Amino acid sequence: MSDLAQPGVSAPPHDPRRAEVWHTTVICLLLIALYYLVPIEPGVTGLHRAVRGVITTVGVVLIAAMVLRQIRRQITADSSDVRLTRLAITLVGGVTAFALADLVISFSDPDQFVNMTTKTDALYFAIGTLTTVGYGDVHAQGQLARAAVCVQMVFSVGVLATGASLLVKRWTEQASRQAAPSRRR
């Protein structure tokens, strides 16, 4: 007979924060899986290329608006009412949106980026640009790619980095608040 079935022994309390972190992790992994599943084929020309460019631009703008909205919410929210999971999801969405945009540019004109031939290359480049590491093995060469990367860098430094910084700060604050009662005992 288990401890939970014995009279007088209650079930362990449900931890909503742990469930929320699990939920966020699953959504972030699904965003990355979706990124890998979006069909983008190289060598497209004409109207298909234009439509793909417009859809990519609209997608990046929508993701940017979502990230900005979440950052604004986090900044104005009371620290006890912070939903960091939404911010984490939108940050992952922002990185994958830029990776997809870079890949669309690369596939539309292979001369725009050097060594960007796969989705992993594009994600690697987007994360490298976000973190300002930029190893140089994958880089923008054409004018369109350089213009897109300039937008990505400004967005990365101004928005994604701010969001990531805020995310870490809020997580630290939450951990400190949770640890404080146990230190008082």
Coordinates of N, CA and C in Angstrom, one line a residue:
M1 N 0.8 -1.2 0.0 CA 0.0 0.0 0.0 C 0.9 1.2 0.0
S2 N 0.6 2.2 -0.9 CA 1.5 3.4 -1.0 C 1.2 4.4 0.1
D3 N 2.1 5.3 0.3 CA 1.9 6.3 1.3 C 0.7 7.2 1.0
L4 N 0.5 7.4 -0.2 CA -0.6 8.3 -0.6 C -2.0 7.7 -0.3
A5 N -2.1 6.4 -0.3 CA -3.3 5.7 0.0 C -3.6 5.6 1.5
Q6 N -2.6 5.8 2.4 CA -2.8 5.7 3.8 C -3.6 6.9 4.4
P7 N -4.5 6.6 5.3 CA -5.3 7.7 5.9 C -4.3 8.7 6.6
G8 N -4.6 9.9 6.5 CA -3.8 11.0 7.2 C -2.6 11.4 6.4
V9 N -2.3 10.8 5.4 CA -1.1 11.1 4.6 C -1.6 11.8 3.3
S10 N -1.3 13.1 3.1 CA -1.8 13.8 1.9 C -0.8 13.7 0.8
A11 N -1.3 13.9 -0.4 CA -0.5 13.9 -1.6 C 0.4 15.1 -1.6
P12 N 1.6 15.0 -2.2 CA 2.5 16.2 -2.3 C 1.8 17.3 -3.0
P13 N 2.1 18.6 -2.6 CA 1.4 19.7 -3.2 C 1.8 19.8 -4.7
H14 N 0.9 20.3 -5.5 CA 1.2 20.5 -6.9 C 2.0 21.8 -7.0
D15 N 3.1 21.7 -7.8 CA 3.9 22.9 -7.9 C 3.6 23.5 -9.3
P16 N 2.8 24.6 -9.3 CA 2.4 25.3 -10.5 C 3.6 25.8 -11.3
R17 N 4.6 26.3 -10.6 CA 5.8 26.8 -11.3 C 6.6 25.8 -12.1
R18 N 6.7 24.6 -11.5 CA 7.3 23.5 -12.2 C 6.6 23.1 -13.4
A19 N 5.2 23.1 -13.3 CA 4.4 22.7 -14.4 C 4.5 23.8 -15.5
E20 N 4.6 25.0 -15.1 CA 4.7 26.1 -16.1 C 6.1 26.1 -16.8
V21 N 7.1 25.7 -16.1 CA 8.5 25.6 -16.7 C 8.4 24.4 -17.7
W22 N 7.8 23.3 -17.3 CA 7.7 22.2 -18.2 C 6.9 22.6 -19.5
H23 N 5.8 23.2 -19.3 CA 5.0 23.7 -20.4 C 5.8 24.6 -21.3
T24 N 6.5 25.5 -20.8 CA 7.4 26.4 -21.6 C 8.4 25.7 -22.4
T25 N 9.1 24.7 -21.7 CA 10.1 23.9 -22.4 C 9.5 23.2 -23.6
V26 N 8.4 22.6 -23.4 CA 7.7 21.9 -24.5 C 7.4 22.8 -25.6
I27 N 6.8 24.0 -25.3 CA 6.5 24.9 -26.4 C 7.7 25.4 -27.1
C28 N 8.8 25.7 -26.4 CA 10.0 26.1 -27.1 C 10.6 25.0 -28.0
L29 N 10.5 23.8 -27.5 CA 11.0 22.7 -28.3 C 10.1 22.5 -29.6
L30 N 8.8 22.8 -29.4 CA 7.9 22.7 -30.5 C 8.2 23.8 -31.5
L31 N 8.5 25.0 -31.0 CA 8.9 26.1 -32.0 C 10.1 25.7 -32.8
I32 N 11.1 25.1 -32.1 CA 12.3 24.7 -32.9 C 11.9 23.6 -33.9
A33 N 11.1 22.6 -33.4 CA 10.7 21.6 -34.4 C 9.9 22.2 -35.5
L34 N 9.0 23.1 -35.3 CA 8.3 23.8 -36.4 C 9.2 24.5 -37.3
Y35 N 10.3 25.1 -36.8 CA 11.3 25.8 -37.6 C 11.9 24.8 -38.6
Y36 N 12.2 23.6 -38.1 CA 12.8 22.6 -38.9 C 11.8 21.9 -39.9
L37 N 10.5 22.0 -39.6 CA 9.5 21.4 -40.5 C 9.0 22.3 -41.5
V38 N 9.2 23.6 -41.4 CA 8.7 24.6 -42.4 C 9.4 24.3 -43.7
P39 N 8.6 24.0 -44.8 CA 9.3 23.7 -46.1 C 9.8 24.9 -46.8
I40 N 11.1 24.9 -47.0 CA 11.8 26.0 -47.7 C 12.8 25.3 -48.7
E41 N 12.5 25.4 -50.0 CA 13.4 24.8 -50.9 C 14.2 25.8 -51.7
P42 N 15.4 25.5 -52.0 CA 16.3 26.5 -52.7 C 15.9 26.5 -54.2
G43 N 16.4 27.6 -54.9 CA 16.2 27.6 -56.3 C 14.9 28.2 -56.8
V44 N 14.1 28.8 -55.9 CA 12.8 29.3 -56.3 C 12.9 30.7 -56.9
T45 N 12.2 31.0 -58.0 CA 12.3 32.3 -58.6 C 10.9 32.9 -58.8
G46 N 10.9 34.1 -59.3 CA 9.7 34.8 -59.7 C 8.7 35.1 -58.5
L47 N 7.4 34.8 -58.8 CA 6.4 35.1 -57.9 C 6.5 34.3 -56.6
H48 N 6.9 33.1 -56.7 CA 7.1 32.3 -55.5 C 8.1 32.9 -54.5
R49 N 9.2 33.4 -55.1 CA 10.2 34.1 -54.3 C 9.7 35.3 -53.6
A50 N 8.9 36.1 -54.3 CA 8.3 37.3 -53.8 C 7.3 37.0 -52.7
V51 N 6.5 36.0 -52.9 CA 5.5 35.6 -51.9 C 6.2 35.1 -50.6
R52 N 7.3 34.3 -50.8 CA 8.0 33.8 -49.7 C 8.7 35.0 -48.9
G53 N 9.2 35.9 -49.6 CA 9.8 37.1 -49.0 C 8.8 37.9 -48.2
V54 N 7.6 38.1 -48.7 CA 6.6 38.9 -48.0 C 6.1 38.1 -46.8
I55 N 5.9 36.8 -46.9 CA 5.5 36.0 -45.7 C 6.5 36.0 -44.7
T56 N 7.8 35.9 -45.0 CA 8.9 35.9 -44.1 C 8.9 37.3 -43.3
T57 N 8.8 38.3 -44.1 CA 8.9 39.7 -43.5 C 7.7 39.9 -42.5
V58 N 6.5 39.5 -42.9 CA 5.3 39.6 -42.0 C 5.5 38.8 -40.8
G59 N 6.1 37.5 -40.9 CA 6.3 36.7 -39.8 C 7.3 37.3 -38.8
V60 N 8.4 37.9 -39.3 CA 9.4 38.5 -38.5 C 8.8 39.7 -37.8
V61 N 8.0 40.5 -38.5 CA 7.4 41.7 -37.9 C 6.4 41.2 -36.8
L62 N 5.6 40.2 -37.0 CA 4.7 39.7 -36.0 C 5.5 39.2 -34.7
I63 N 6.5 38.4 -35.0 CA 7.3 37.9 -33.8 C 7.9 39.1 -33.1
A64 N 8.5 40.1 -33.8 CA 9.0 41.2 -33.1 C 8.0 41.9 -32.3
A65 N 6.8 42.1 -32.8 CA 5.7 42.7 -32.0 C 5.4 41.9 -30.8
M66 N 5.4 40.6 -30.9 CA 5.1 39.8 -29.7 C 6.2 39.9 -28.7
V67 N 7.4 39.9 -29.1 CA 8.6 40.1 -28.2 C 8.5 41.4 -27.5
L68 N 8.3 42.5 -28.2 CA 8.2 43.8 -27.7 C 7.0 43.9 -26.7
R69 N 5.9 43.3 -27.0 CA 4.7 43.3 -26.1 C 5.0 42.6 -24.8
Q70 N 5.7 41.4 -24.9 CA 6.1 40.7 -23.7 C 7.1 41.4 -22.8
I71 N 8.0 42.1 -23.5 CA 9.0 42.9 -22.7 C 8.3 44.0 -22.0
R72 N 7.4 44.7 -22.7 CA 6.7 45.8 -22.1 C 5.9 45.3 -20.9
R73 N 5.2 44.1 -21.0 CA 4.5 43.6 -19.9 C 5.4 43.2 -18.7
Q74 N 6.5 42.7 -19.0 CA 7.4 42.3 -17.9 C 8.0 43.5 -17.2
I75 N 8.2 44.6 -17.9 CA 8.8 45.8 -17.3 C 7.7 46.5 -16.4
T76 N 6.5 46.5 -16.9 CA 5.4 47.2 -16.1 C 4.7 46.3 -15.1
A77 N 5.0 45.0 -15.1 CA 4.3 44.1 -14.2 C 4.9 44.2 -12.8
D78 N 4.0 43.9 -11.8 CA 4.5 43.8 -10.5 C 5.3 42.5 -10.4
S79 N 6.4 42.5 -9.7 CA 7.3 41.4 -9.7 C 6.7 40.1 -9.2
S80 N 5.6 40.2 -8.4 CA 5.0 39.0 -7.9 C 4.0 38.4 -9.0
D81 N 3.7 39.2 -10.0 CA 2.8 38.8 -11.1 C 3.5 38.7 -12.4
V82 N 4.7 38.1 -12.4 CA 5.5 38.0 -13.6 C 5.3 36.6 -14.3
R83 N 5.0 36.5 -15.5 CA 4.9 35.3 -16.3 C 6.1 35.2 -17.2
L84 N 7.2 34.7 -16.7 CA 8.4 34.6 -17.5 C 8.4 33.7 -18.6
T85 N 7.5 32.7 -18.5 CA 7.4 31.7 -19.5 C 7.0 32.3 -20.9
R86 N 6.1 33.2 -20.9 CA 5.7 33.9 -22.1 C 6.9 34.6 -22.8
L87 N 7.7 35.3 -22.0 CA 8.8 36.0 -22.5 C 9.8 35.0 -23.1
A88 N 10.1 33.9 -22.4 CA 11.0 32.9 -22.9 C 10.5 32.3 -24.2
I89 N 9.2 32.0 -24.3 CA 8.7 31.5 -25.6 C 8.8 32.5 -26.7
T90 N 8.6 33.8 -26.5 CA 8.7 34.8 -27.5 C 10.1 35.0 -27.9
L91 N 11.1 34.9 -27.0 CA 12.5 35.0 -27.3 C 12.9 33.9 -28.2
V92 N 12.5 32.7 -27.9 CA 12.8 31.5 -28.8 C 12.2 31.8 -30.2
G93 N 11.0 32.3 -30.2 CA 10.3 32.6 -31.4 C 11.0 33.6 -32.2
G94 N 11.6 34.6 -31.6 CA 12.3 35.6 -32.3 C 13.6 35.1 -32.9
V95 N 14.3 34.3 -32.2 CA 15.5 33.7 -32.8 C 15.2 32.8 -34.0
T96 N 14.2 32.0 -33.9 CA 13.8 31.1 -35.0 C 13.3 31.9 -36.2
A97 N 12.5 32.9 -35.9 CA 12.0 33.8 -37.0 C 13.2 34.4 -37.8
F98 N 14.2 34.9 -37.1 CA 15.3 35.5 -37.8 C 16.1 34.4 -38.5
A99 N 16.2 33.2 -37.9 CA 16.9 32.2 -38.6 C 16.2 31.8 -39.9
L100 N 14.9 31.7 -39.8 CA 14.1 31.4 -41.0 C 14.2 32.5 -42.1
A101 N 14.2 33.8 -41.6 CA 14.4 34.9 -42.6 C 15.8 34.8 -43.3
D102 N 16.8 34.5 -42.5 CA 18.2 34.4 -43.1 C 18.2 33.2 -44.1
L103 N 17.6 32.2 -43.7 CA 17.6 31.0 -44.6 C 16.8 31.3 -45.9
V104 N 15.7 32.0 -45.8 CA 14.9 32.4 -47.0 C 15.8 33.2 -47.9
I105 N 16.5 34.2 -47.3 CA 17.4 35.0 -48.2 C 18.4 34.2 -48.8
S106 N 19.0 33.3 -48.0 CA 20.1 32.5 -48.6 C 19.6 31.5 -49.7
F107 N 18.4 30.9 -49.5 CA 17.9 30.0 -50.5 C 17.4 30.8 -51.7
S108 N 16.9 32.0 -51.5 CA 16.5 32.8 -52.7 C 17.6 33.3 -53.5
D109 N 18.8 33.6 -52.9 CA 20.0 34.0 -53.6 C 21.2 33.5 -52.9
P110 N 21.7 32.3 -53.3 CA 22.8 31.7 -52.6 C 24.1 32.6 -52.4
D111 N 24.2 33.6 -53.2 CA 25.4 34.5 -53.0 C 25.2 35.5 -51.8
Q112 N 24.1 35.5 -51.2 CA 23.9 36.5 -50.1 C 24.6 36.1 -48.8
F113 N 24.7 34.8 -48.5 CA 25.4 34.3 -47.3 C 26.4 33.3 -47.7
V114 N 27.5 33.3 -47.0 CA 28.6 32.3 -47.2 C 28.4 31.2 -46.3
N115 N 28.4 29.9 -46.8 CA 28.3 28.7 -46.0 C 26.9 28.5 -45.2
M116 N 25.9 29.1 -45.7 CA 24.6 28.9 -45.2 C 23.8 28.0 -46.1
T117 N 23.8 26.7 -45.8 CA 23.1 25.8 -46.8 C 22.0 24.9 -46.1
T118 N 21.9 25.0 -44.8 CA 21.0 24.2 -44.0 C 20.2 25.0 -43.0
K119 N 19.2 24.5 -42.5 CA 18.5 25.2 -41.4 C 19.3 25.3 -40.1
T120 N 20.1 24.3 -39.9 CA 21.0 24.3 -38.7 C 22.0 25.5 -38.9
D121 N 22.5 25.7 -40.1 CA 23.4 26.8 -40.4 C 22.8 28.1 -40.1
A122 N 21.5 28.2 -40.5 CA 20.8 29.5 -40.3 C 20.5 29.7 -38.8
L123 N 20.1 28.7 -38.1 CA 19.9 28.8 -36.6 C 21.2 29.1 -35.9
Y124 N 22.3 28.5 -36.3 CA 23.6 28.7 -35.7 C 24.0 30.2 -36.0
F125 N 23.7 30.7 -37.2 CA 24.1 32.1 -37.5 C 23.2 33.1 -36.7
A126 N 21.9 32.8 -36.6 CA 21.0 33.7 -35.8 C 21.4 33.7 -34.4
I127 N 21.8 32.6 -33.8 CA 22.2 32.6 -32.4 C 23.5 33.3 -32.2
G128 N 24.4 33.0 -33.2 CA 25.7 33.7 -33.1 C 25.6 35.2 -33.2
T129 N 24.7 35.7 -34.1 CA 24.4 37.1 -34.2 C 23.8 37.7 -32.9
L130 N 22.8 36.9 -32.4 CA 22.2 37.4 -31.1 C 23.2 37.5 -30.0
T131 N 24.1 36.6 -29.9 CA 25.0 36.6 -28.8 C 26.3 37.4 -29.1
T132 N 26.3 38.0 -30.3 CA 27.4 38.8 -30.8 C 28.7 38.0 -30.8
V133 N 28.6 36.7 -30.9 CA 29.8 35.9 -31.0 C 30.4 35.9 -32.5
G134 N 29.6 35.6 -33.5 CA 29.9 35.7 -34.8 C 31.3 35.1 -35.2
Y135 N 31.3 33.8 -35.3 CA 32.6 33.1 -35.6 C 33.1 33.4 -37.0
G136 N 32.3 33.8 -37.9 CA 32.8 34.2 -39.3 C 32.7 33.1 -40.3
D137 N 32.4 31.8 -39.8 CA 32.3 30.8 -40.8 C 31.1 30.9 -41.7
V138 N 30.0 31.4 -41.1 CA 28.8 31.7 -41.8 C 28.6 33.2 -41.7
H139 N 28.5 33.9 -42.8 CA 28.4 35.3 -42.7 C 27.7 35.9 -43.9
A140 N 27.1 37.1 -43.7 CA 26.4 37.8 -44.8 C 27.5 38.4 -45.8
Q141 N 27.2 38.2 -47.1 CA 28.1 38.6 -48.1 C 27.4 39.6 -49.0
G142 N 26.1 39.4 -49.4 CA 25.4 40.3 -50.3 C 24.7 41.4 -49.6
Q143 N 24.3 42.4 -50.3 CA 23.8 43.6 -49.7 C 22.4 43.4 -49.0
L144 N 21.6 42.5 -49.6 CA 20.3 42.2 -49.0 C 20.5 41.5 -47.6
A145 N 21.4 40.5 -47.7 CA 21.8 39.8 -46.4 C 22.3 40.7 -45.4
R146 N 23.2 41.6 -45.8 CA 23.8 42.5 -44.8 C 22.8 43.5 -44.2
A147 N 21.8 43.9 -45.0 CA 20.8 44.8 -44.5 C 19.9 44.0 -43.6
A148 N 19.6 42.8 -43.9 CA 18.7 42.0 -43.0 C 19.5 41.7 -41.7
V149 N 20.7 41.4 -41.8 CA 21.5 41.2 -40.5 C 21.7 42.4 -39.7
C150 N 21.8 43.6 -40.3 CA 21.8 44.8 -39.6 C 20.5 45.0 -38.8
V151 N 19.4 44.7 -39.4 CA 18.1 44.7 -38.7 C 18.1 43.7 -37.5
Q152 N 18.6 42.5 -37.8 CA 18.7 41.5 -36.8 C 19.6 41.9 -35.6
M153 N 20.7 42.5 -35.9 CA 21.6 42.9 -34.8 C 21.0 44.0 -34.0
V154 N 20.3 45.0 -34.6 CA 19.7 46.0 -33.8 C 18.5 45.4 -33.0
F155 N 17.8 44.6 -33.6 CA 16.7 43.9 -32.9 C 17.3 43.0 -31.7
S156 N 18.3 42.3 -32.1 CA 18.9 41.4 -31.1 C 19.5 42.2 -29.9
V157 N 20.2 43.2 -30.1 CA 20.8 44.0 -29.0 C 19.7 44.7 -28.3
G158 N 18.8 45.4 -29.0 CA 17.8 46.3 -28.4 C 16.7 45.5 -27.8
V159 N 16.3 44.4 -28.3 CA 15.0 43.8 -27.9 C 15.3 42.4 -27.3
L160 N 15.9 41.5 -28.0 CA 16.1 40.2 -27.5 C 17.1 40.2 -26.3
A161 N 18.2 40.9 -26.4 CA 19.1 41.0 -25.2 C 18.4 41.6 -24.0
T162 N 17.6 42.6 -24.2 CA 16.9 43.2 -23.1 C 15.9 42.2 -22.5
G163 N 15.2 41.5 -23.4 CA 14.3 40.5 -22.9 C 15.0 39.4 -22.2
A164 N 16.1 38.9 -22.7 CA 16.9 37.8 -22.0 C 17.4 38.3 -20.7
S165 N 17.9 39.5 -20.7 CA 18.4 40.1 -19.4 C 17.3 40.2 -18.4
L166 N 16.1 40.7 -18.8 CA 15.0 40.8 -17.9 C 14.5 39.4 -17.4
L167 N 14.6 38.4 -18.3 CA 14.2 37.1 -18.0 C 15.1 36.6 -16.9
V168 N 16.4 36.7 -17.0 CA 17.4 36.2 -16.0 C 17.2 37.0 -14.7
K169 N 16.9 38.3 -14.8 CA 16.7 39.1 -13.6 C 15.5 38.6 -12.8
R170 N 14.4 38.4 -13.5 CA 13.2 38.0 -12.9 C 13.3 36.6 -12.3
W171 N 14.0 35.7 -13.0 CA 14.2 34.4 -12.5 C 15.0 34.4 -11.2
T172 N 16.0 35.3 -11.2 CA 16.8 35.4 -10.0 C 16.0 36.0 -8.8
E173 N 15.2 37.0 -9.1 CA 14.3 37.5 -8.1 C 13.4 36.5 -7.5
Q174 N 12.8 35.7 -8.4 CA 11.9 34.6 -7.9 C 12.6 33.6 -7.1
A175 N 13.8 33.2 -7.5 CA 14.6 32.2 -6.7 C 14.9 32.8 -5.4
S176 N 15.3 34.1 -5.3 CA 15.6 34.7 -4.0 C 14.4 34.7 -3.1
R177 N 13.3 35.1 -3.7 CA 12.1 35.1 -2.8 C 11.7 33.7 -2.3
Q178 N 11.9 32.7 -3.1 CA 11.6 31.3 -2.6 C 12.6 30.8 -1.6
A179 N 13.8 31.2 -1.8 CA 14.9 30.8 -0.8 C 14.8 31.6 0.5
A180 N 14.3 32.8 0.5 CA 14.3 33.6 1.7 C 13.5 32.9 2.8
P181 N 12.3 32.4 2.7 CA 11.6 31.7 3.8 C 12.4 30.6 4.4
S182 N 13.1 29.8 3.6 CA 13.9 28.7 4.1 C 15.1 29.1 4.9
R183 N 15.6 30.3 4.6 CA 16.8 30.8 5.4 C 16.4 31.4 6.7
R184 N 15.1 31.8 6.8 CA 14.6 32.3 8.1 C 14.4 31.3 9.2
R185 N 14.2 30.0 8.8 CA 13.9 29.0 9.7 C 14.9 28.7 10.7

